[in-house]
Short mmCIF file of C-alpha atoms in Angstrom, two decimals:
data_model
loop_
_atom_site.label_atom_id
_atom_site.label_comp_id
_atom_site.label_asym_id
_atom_site.label_seq_id
_atom_site.Cartn_x
_atom_site.Cartn_y
_atom_site.Cartn_z
CA MET A 293 104.95 62.78 100.72
CA ASP A 294 102.41 64.80 102.56
CA PHE A 295 101.47 68.14 100.33
CA GLY A 296 98.50 68.79 102.38
CA SER A 297 101.83 69.58 105.42
CA ILE A 298 103.74 71.28 102.69
CA PHE A 299 101.05 73.69 101.24
CA GLY A 300 99.51 73.90 104.83
CA ASN A 301 103.24 75.07 106.63
CA THR A 302 103.48 77.70 103.83
CA ALA A 303 100.12 79.20 103.71
CA ALA A 304 100.91 80.08 107.78
CA TYR A 305 103.77 82.31 106.54
CA LEU A 306 101.28 84.57 104.63
CA PHE A 307 100.30 86.09 108.28
CA SER A 308 103.30 85.77 110.42
CA PRO A 309 104.75 87.58 112.33
CA VAL A 310 108.51 87.20 111.18
CA THR A 311 106.97 87.63 107.83
CA ILE A 312 105.50 90.57 109.04
CA ALA A 313 108.88 91.98 110.94
CA TYR A 314 110.51 91.61 107.80
CA ALA A 315 108.04 93.31 105.55
CA LEU A 316 108.48 96.55 108.34
CA ALA A 317 112.42 96.08 108.13
CA ALA A 318 112.17 96.17 104.25
CA THR A 319 110.32 99.46 104.87
CA GLY A 320 112.78 101.09 106.83
CA LEU A 321 115.43 99.99 104.09
CA ALA A 322 112.91 101.40 101.10
CA VAL A 323 113.33 105.05 102.68
CA HIS A 324 116.77 104.39 102.90
CA PHE A 325 118.48 103.34 99.79
CA GLY A 326 114.56 103.35 97.40
CA TYR A 327 113.98 106.91 98.21
CA ALA A 328 117.19 108.42 99.43
CA GLY A 329 119.37 105.74 97.83
CA LEU A 330 121.16 105.27 101.07
CA LEU A 331 123.21 101.93 99.81
CA ASN A 332 122.67 100.69 103.81
CA PHE A 333 123.60 97.42 104.41
CA GLY A 334 123.05 97.52 108.56
CA MET A 335 119.65 97.31 108.95
CA ALA A 336 119.73 94.28 111.03
CA ALA A 337 121.18 96.57 113.77
CA PHE A 338 118.16 98.72 113.47
CA MET A 339 115.84 95.65 114.49
CA ALA A 340 118.56 94.15 117.45
CA VAL A 341 118.37 98.01 118.69
CA GLY A 342 114.83 97.87 117.63
CA ALA A 343 114.17 94.48 120.35
CA TYR A 344 116.64 94.64 123.08
CA GLY A 345 115.40 98.37 123.57
CA TYR A 346 112.37 96.92 123.54
CA ALA A 347 113.48 93.94 126.01
CA ILE A 348 115.60 95.51 128.66
CA PRO A 349 113.54 98.22 130.02
CA VAL A 350 110.36 95.29 130.54
CA LEU A 351 113.16 93.13 131.98
CA THR A 352 115.83 95.05 133.43
CA PHE A 353 114.05 98.04 134.98
CA GLY A 354 110.31 96.86 134.96
CA ALA A 355 108.96 99.41 132.79
CA PRO A 356 105.78 98.43 131.06
CA TRP A 357 105.47 97.12 127.79
CA TRP A 358 104.92 100.33 125.73
CA LEU A 359 107.17 101.96 127.48
CA GLY A 360 109.77 99.45 126.47
CA MET A 361 108.37 100.11 122.86
CA LEU A 362 108.72 103.46 122.88
CA ILE A 363 112.38 103.23 124.10
CA GLY A 364 113.38 100.57 121.53
CA LEU A 365 111.68 102.98 119.21
CA ALA A 366 113.86 105.61 120.29
CA GLY A 367 116.76 103.64 120.23
CA GLY A 368 116.54 103.20 116.37
CA ALA A 369 116.08 106.72 116.25
CA LEU A 370 119.27 107.63 118.50
CA PHE A 371 121.38 104.72 116.63
CA ALA A 372 120.66 106.11 113.39
CA LEU A 373 121.99 109.65 114.14
CA LEU A 374 124.87 108.29 115.65
CA LEU A 375 125.32 105.98 112.71
CA GLY A 376 124.26 108.66 110.37
CA ILE A 377 126.73 111.65 111.88
CA PRO A 378 130.19 110.16 110.33
CA THR A 379 129.05 108.34 107.94
CA LEU A 380 126.44 110.00 105.28
CA ARG A 381 129.24 112.35 104.02
CA LEU A 382 130.52 108.86 102.61
CA ARG A 383 130.35 107.13 99.23
CA ALA A 384 127.65 104.76 98.39
CA ASP A 385 130.04 101.63 98.67
CA TYR A 386 131.17 103.39 101.54
CA LEU A 387 128.96 103.77 103.31
CA ALA A 388 128.16 100.00 102.32
CA ILE A 389 131.02 98.68 103.91
CA ALA A 390 130.28 100.96 107.47
CA THR A 391 127.07 99.85 108.25
CA ILE A 392 126.96 96.21 107.49
CA ALA A 393 130.43 96.53 109.54
CA THR A 394 128.69 98.73 112.52
CA ALA A 395 125.79 96.10 112.38
CA GLU A 396 128.28 93.16 112.85
CA VAL A 397 129.61 96.04 116.17
CA VAL A 398 126.27 95.69 117.01
CA ARG A 399 125.92 91.94 117.13
CA LEU A 400 128.63 91.39 118.68
CA LEU A 401 128.01 94.06 121.94
CA PHE A 402 124.91 91.79 122.80
CA LEU A 403 126.64 88.95 122.01
CA THR A 404 129.73 89.26 124.69
CA ARG A 405 129.86 88.52 128.34
CA LEU A 406 131.13 91.59 129.15
CA PHE A 407 127.25 93.06 129.19
CA GLU A 408 125.35 89.36 130.02
CA ASP A 409 123.49 90.61 133.30
CA VAL A 410 121.76 93.14 130.90
CA THR A 411 122.03 91.92 127.64
CA GLY A 412 121.59 87.76 128.52
CA ALA A 413 124.52 87.21 125.96
CA ALA A 414 124.25 84.39 123.36
CA GLY A 415 120.86 83.37 124.94
CA GLY A 416 119.56 86.23 124.60
CA ARG A 417 116.55 87.61 127.04
CA THR A 418 113.27 86.30 127.15
CA GLY A 419 110.02 86.48 130.09
CA TYR A 420 109.37 90.15 128.79
CA HIS A 421 105.88 88.90 126.95
CA ALA A 422 103.62 89.10 130.39
CA GLY A 423 102.45 93.04 130.30
CA PHE A 424 102.41 93.09 126.21
CA ARG A 425 100.12 89.69 126.54
CA ALA A 426 97.86 91.40 129.66
CA ALA A 427 96.76 93.84 127.20
CA ASN A 428 95.40 91.54 124.92
CA PRO A 429 91.79 92.77 123.93
CA ILE A 430 91.29 89.18 122.00
CA PRO A 431 88.86 87.41 124.01
CA GLU A 432 90.84 83.56 124.85
CA GLY A 433 89.87 81.28 122.33
CA THR A 434 90.90 79.94 118.59
CA TYR A 435 90.33 81.65 115.60
CA GLY A 436 90.50 80.99 112.07
CA PHE A 437 90.62 77.76 110.12
CA GLY A 438 92.76 75.33 108.25
CA PRO A 439 97.07 76.60 108.38
CA TRP A 440 95.69 80.35 109.78
CA THR A 441 94.26 78.71 112.71
CA TYR A 442 95.56 81.15 115.67
CA ASN A 443 94.97 81.04 120.30
CA ALA A 444 93.93 84.35 121.08
CA THR A 445 98.10 86.03 121.94
CA GLU A 446 98.85 84.10 118.52
CA LEU A 447 96.62 86.53 116.94
CA TRP A 448 97.33 89.30 118.94
CA ASN A 449 100.66 89.49 118.31
CA ILE A 450 99.65 88.79 113.91
CA VAL A 451 96.91 92.34 114.50
CA PHE A 452 99.54 94.35 116.64
CA GLY A 453 101.93 94.13 113.68
CA LEU A 454 99.48 94.56 111.00
CA ILE A 455 98.61 98.00 113.14
CA LEU A 456 102.10 98.60 113.19
CA LEU A 457 102.75 97.94 109.38
CA ALA A 458 99.62 99.61 108.25
CA LEU A 459 100.89 102.85 109.95
CA SER A 460 104.97 102.65 108.32
CA ILE A 461 103.04 102.49 104.99
CA LEU A 462 100.81 104.92 105.55
CA LEU A 463 103.03 107.38 106.89
CA VAL A 464 105.80 106.83 103.94
CA TRP A 465 103.06 107.01 101.54
CA ALA A 466 102.42 110.11 103.23
CA LEU A 467 105.69 111.36 103.20
CA MET A 468 106.72 110.86 99.74
CA ARG A 469 104.29 112.81 98.25
CA SER A 470 105.40 115.39 100.42
CA PRO A 471 107.73 118.23 99.57
CA TRP A 472 110.35 116.32 101.26
CA GLY A 473 109.66 113.63 99.80
CA ARG A 474 110.13 115.15 96.07
CA VAL A 475 113.34 116.27 97.45
CA LEU A 476 114.31 113.04 99.06
CA LYS A 477 113.94 111.70 95.48
CA GLY A 478 115.95 114.60 94.01
CA ILE A 479 118.91 113.59 95.88
CA ARG A 480 118.66 110.28 95.09
CA GLU A 481 118.84 111.03 91.91
CA ASP A 482 121.53 113.74 91.52
CA GLU A 483 122.54 115.55 95.11
CA ASP A 484 124.53 118.38 93.44
CA ALA A 485 121.65 119.69 91.50
CA VAL A 486 119.45 119.48 95.14
CA ARG A 487 122.51 121.30 96.29
CA SER A 488 123.19 123.89 94.28
CA LEU A 489 119.31 124.45 94.86
CA GLY A 490 120.35 125.51 98.21
CA LYS A 491 118.49 122.31 99.86
CA ASN A 492 120.36 121.10 102.88
CA VAL A 493 121.34 117.38 101.02
CA PHE A 494 123.03 115.66 104.93
CA ALA A 495 120.02 117.20 107.11
CA TYR A 496 117.80 115.29 104.36
CA LYS A 497 119.66 112.34 104.38
CA MET A 498 119.79 112.58 108.06
CA GLN A 499 116.11 112.59 108.18
CA ALA A 500 116.05 109.59 105.95
CA LEU A 501 117.48 107.41 108.18
CA VAL A 502 116.29 108.46 111.33
CA VAL A 503 112.94 107.81 109.94
CA GLY A 504 113.69 104.29 108.47
CA GLY A 505 115.22 103.22 111.11
CA VAL A 506 112.39 103.06 113.21
CA ILE A 507 110.38 101.49 111.48
CA GLY A 508 113.37 98.93 111.10
CA ALA A 509 113.44 99.31 114.63
CA ALA A 510 109.42 98.61 114.57
CA GLY A 511 109.78 95.06 112.59
CA GLY A 512 112.43 94.38 115.16
CA ILE A 513 109.98 94.56 118.08
CA VAL A 514 107.62 92.19 115.88
CA PHE A 515 110.34 89.73 115.45
CA VAL A 516 110.40 89.32 118.64
CA LEU A 517 106.61 89.19 119.90
CA PRO A 518 106.40 85.49 120.08
CA SER A 519 109.18 84.60 121.70
CA ALA A 520 113.09 85.95 122.76
CA VAL A 521 115.72 88.45 121.68
CA VAL A 522 118.78 86.28 120.46
CA PRO A 523 121.83 88.39 118.75
CA GLY A 524 122.40 84.84 116.74
CA SER A 525 119.19 86.62 114.88
CA TYR A 526 121.31 89.55 113.63
CA SER A 527 123.63 88.22 111.75
CA THR A 528 124.22 89.69 107.87
CA SER A 529 122.34 87.06 106.40
CA LEU A 530 119.12 89.17 107.47
CA THR A 531 120.08 92.37 106.06
CA PHE A 532 120.58 90.23 103.09
CA PHE A 533 117.36 88.56 102.98
CA LEU A 534 116.10 92.27 103.99
CA TRP A 535 117.69 93.59 100.47
CA THR A 536 116.04 90.39 98.73
CA VAL A 537 113.02 90.95 100.14
CA LEU A 538 113.14 94.92 99.14
CA LEU A 539 114.35 94.08 95.63
CA LEU A 540 111.56 91.58 94.61
CA GLY A 541 108.75 93.59 95.82
CA GLY A 542 110.46 97.23 94.39
CA ALA A 543 113.21 100.04 96.06
CA ALA A 544 111.23 102.53 95.40
CA THR A 545 107.73 101.92 95.85
CA VAL A 546 104.82 102.09 99.04
CA PHE A 547 104.10 97.96 99.04
CA GLY A 548 106.83 96.52 97.19
CA PRO A 549 108.10 95.16 100.50
CA THR A 550 105.55 93.75 102.18
CA LEU A 551 104.77 91.80 98.43
CA GLY A 552 108.49 90.96 98.77
CA ALA A 553 108.16 89.93 102.27
CA VAL A 554 105.32 87.56 101.62
CA LEU A 555 107.04 86.30 98.39
CA PHE A 556 109.61 85.57 100.04
CA TRP A 557 108.62 83.78 103.02
CA VAL A 558 106.13 81.98 100.93
CA LEU A 559 108.79 80.65 98.86
CA PHE A 560 110.85 79.71 101.40
CA ALA A 561 108.68 78.00 103.39
CA PHE A 562 107.66 75.92 100.54
CA LEU A 563 111.44 74.87 99.68
CA GLY A 564 111.80 74.77 103.14
CA ASN A 565 109.18 71.67 103.72
CA LEU A 566 109.42 70.18 99.78
CA LEU A 567 112.86 70.06 99.89
CA PRO A 568 113.50 67.46 102.44
CA GLN A 569 110.83 65.59 101.69
CA MET A 570 112.08 65.30 98.18
CA ALA A 571 115.41 64.06 99.54
CA THR A 572 113.76 61.38 102.37
CA ALA A 573 111.89 59.80 99.00
CA GLY A 574 114.58 59.69 96.74
CA TYR A 575 113.87 62.26 94.76
CA LEU A 576 117.20 64.04 95.59
CA PRO A 577 120.44 62.97 95.77
CA MET A 578 121.43 63.92 98.95
CA SER A 579 119.85 64.06 102.60
CA SER A 580 117.55 65.74 104.29
CA SER A 581 119.42 68.22 106.11
CA GLN A 582 121.66 68.63 102.95
CA ALA A 583 118.49 69.56 101.27
CA GLU A 584 117.35 72.24 103.54
CA ILE A 585 120.41 74.00 103.05
CA VAL A 586 120.23 74.03 99.74
CA ARG A 587 117.04 76.61 99.97
CA TRP A 588 119.18 79.34 101.26
CA ILE A 589 121.66 78.41 98.10
CA LEU A 590 118.13 79.11 96.35
CA ALA A 591 118.11 82.18 98.07
CA GLY A 592 120.53 84.03 97.30
CA VAL A 593 120.74 82.71 93.24
CA ALA A 594 117.43 84.65 93.48
CA LEU A 595 118.46 87.75 95.16
CA MET A 596 121.54 87.18 91.63
CA LEU A 597 118.62 87.35 89.37
CA ILE A 598 116.79 89.86 90.70
CA VAL A 599 119.01 92.26 90.62
CA ILE A 600 120.50 91.61 86.49
CA TYR A 601 116.66 90.93 85.12
CA ARG A 602 114.38 92.89 87.68
CA PRO A 603 116.05 95.24 88.89
CA GLN A 604 112.80 97.64 89.50
CA GLY A 605 110.97 94.49 91.88
CA ILE A 606 108.09 93.41 90.52
CA LEU A 607 105.99 96.80 91.51
CA GLY A 608 108.54 98.78 90.53
CA ASP A 609 108.83 100.77 87.62
CA LYS A 610 112.25 101.66 85.73
CA ARG A 611 111.75 105.19 85.86
CA GLU A 612 112.07 105.17 89.34
CA MET A 613 114.78 102.67 89.71
CA THR A 614 118.21 103.58 92.09
CA PHE A 615 121.37 103.53 90.56
CA VAL A 616 124.39 103.95 93.31
CA LYS A 617 126.84 106.42 91.94
#
């Protein structure tokens, strides 16, 4: 087996735009679930709205890249409002059902051929990169070493994503140390007690949904910077991977989602490279394509074990753990 390629391909995911996008989306999910106690299973929809909100204005209306990104973030906020108005008064389990159904509706809307001229239907949209890449301040050349070797465009994607991630982490850290954040944590623990103090619980939940939705939309934008917007990327499995990332790092922590994203993608990439080579070498009684599927099974098993044995995550504190009521 080629252990050099296995470890090299695995290490590349430490700073991959995909890892950064998952960290952003999981940070938004931490605002929803970890701090506000909202059982949101529709984060894939927020990522899709952010991605399409960025790509469509650039391609259809010739908007500059920065305006497209602002529209994508505003789309995440608007989608949060539209989702929250009819659902935030629902009990946690019904909220989960409503949000996962909404995410599927959004995916199918982008998939349908009815809006093919705008969304590209199943083929998605591409070709929106020119403006963003033209704004690249990094000179042409090759940077880094080993598995972390990038050209100027790849490095710009990573740097821009890291800037958005750092700003999002700083925002969440500041908000959760503020009186607003303390009220939000109170709602998570006992919303009736907070309501008895005269606080508008619905308004706080809506604000949390908007904040987390905007961060999730930012994750969707970073997710499509290197390639294209394809509706098949926003299936239900994306949301469950984000939940794995969140619970792995710690739901009610500021840095937990980032740590969870790094660990998730490093382990996922490692298994994706190791298992097929083990099957080809005869160490596993299956084909390489079957071995590729095994890592998806292991991801599901890992999520089950995390929920059972370490629900507070690596960085989490049991005293901060959210219990669904």
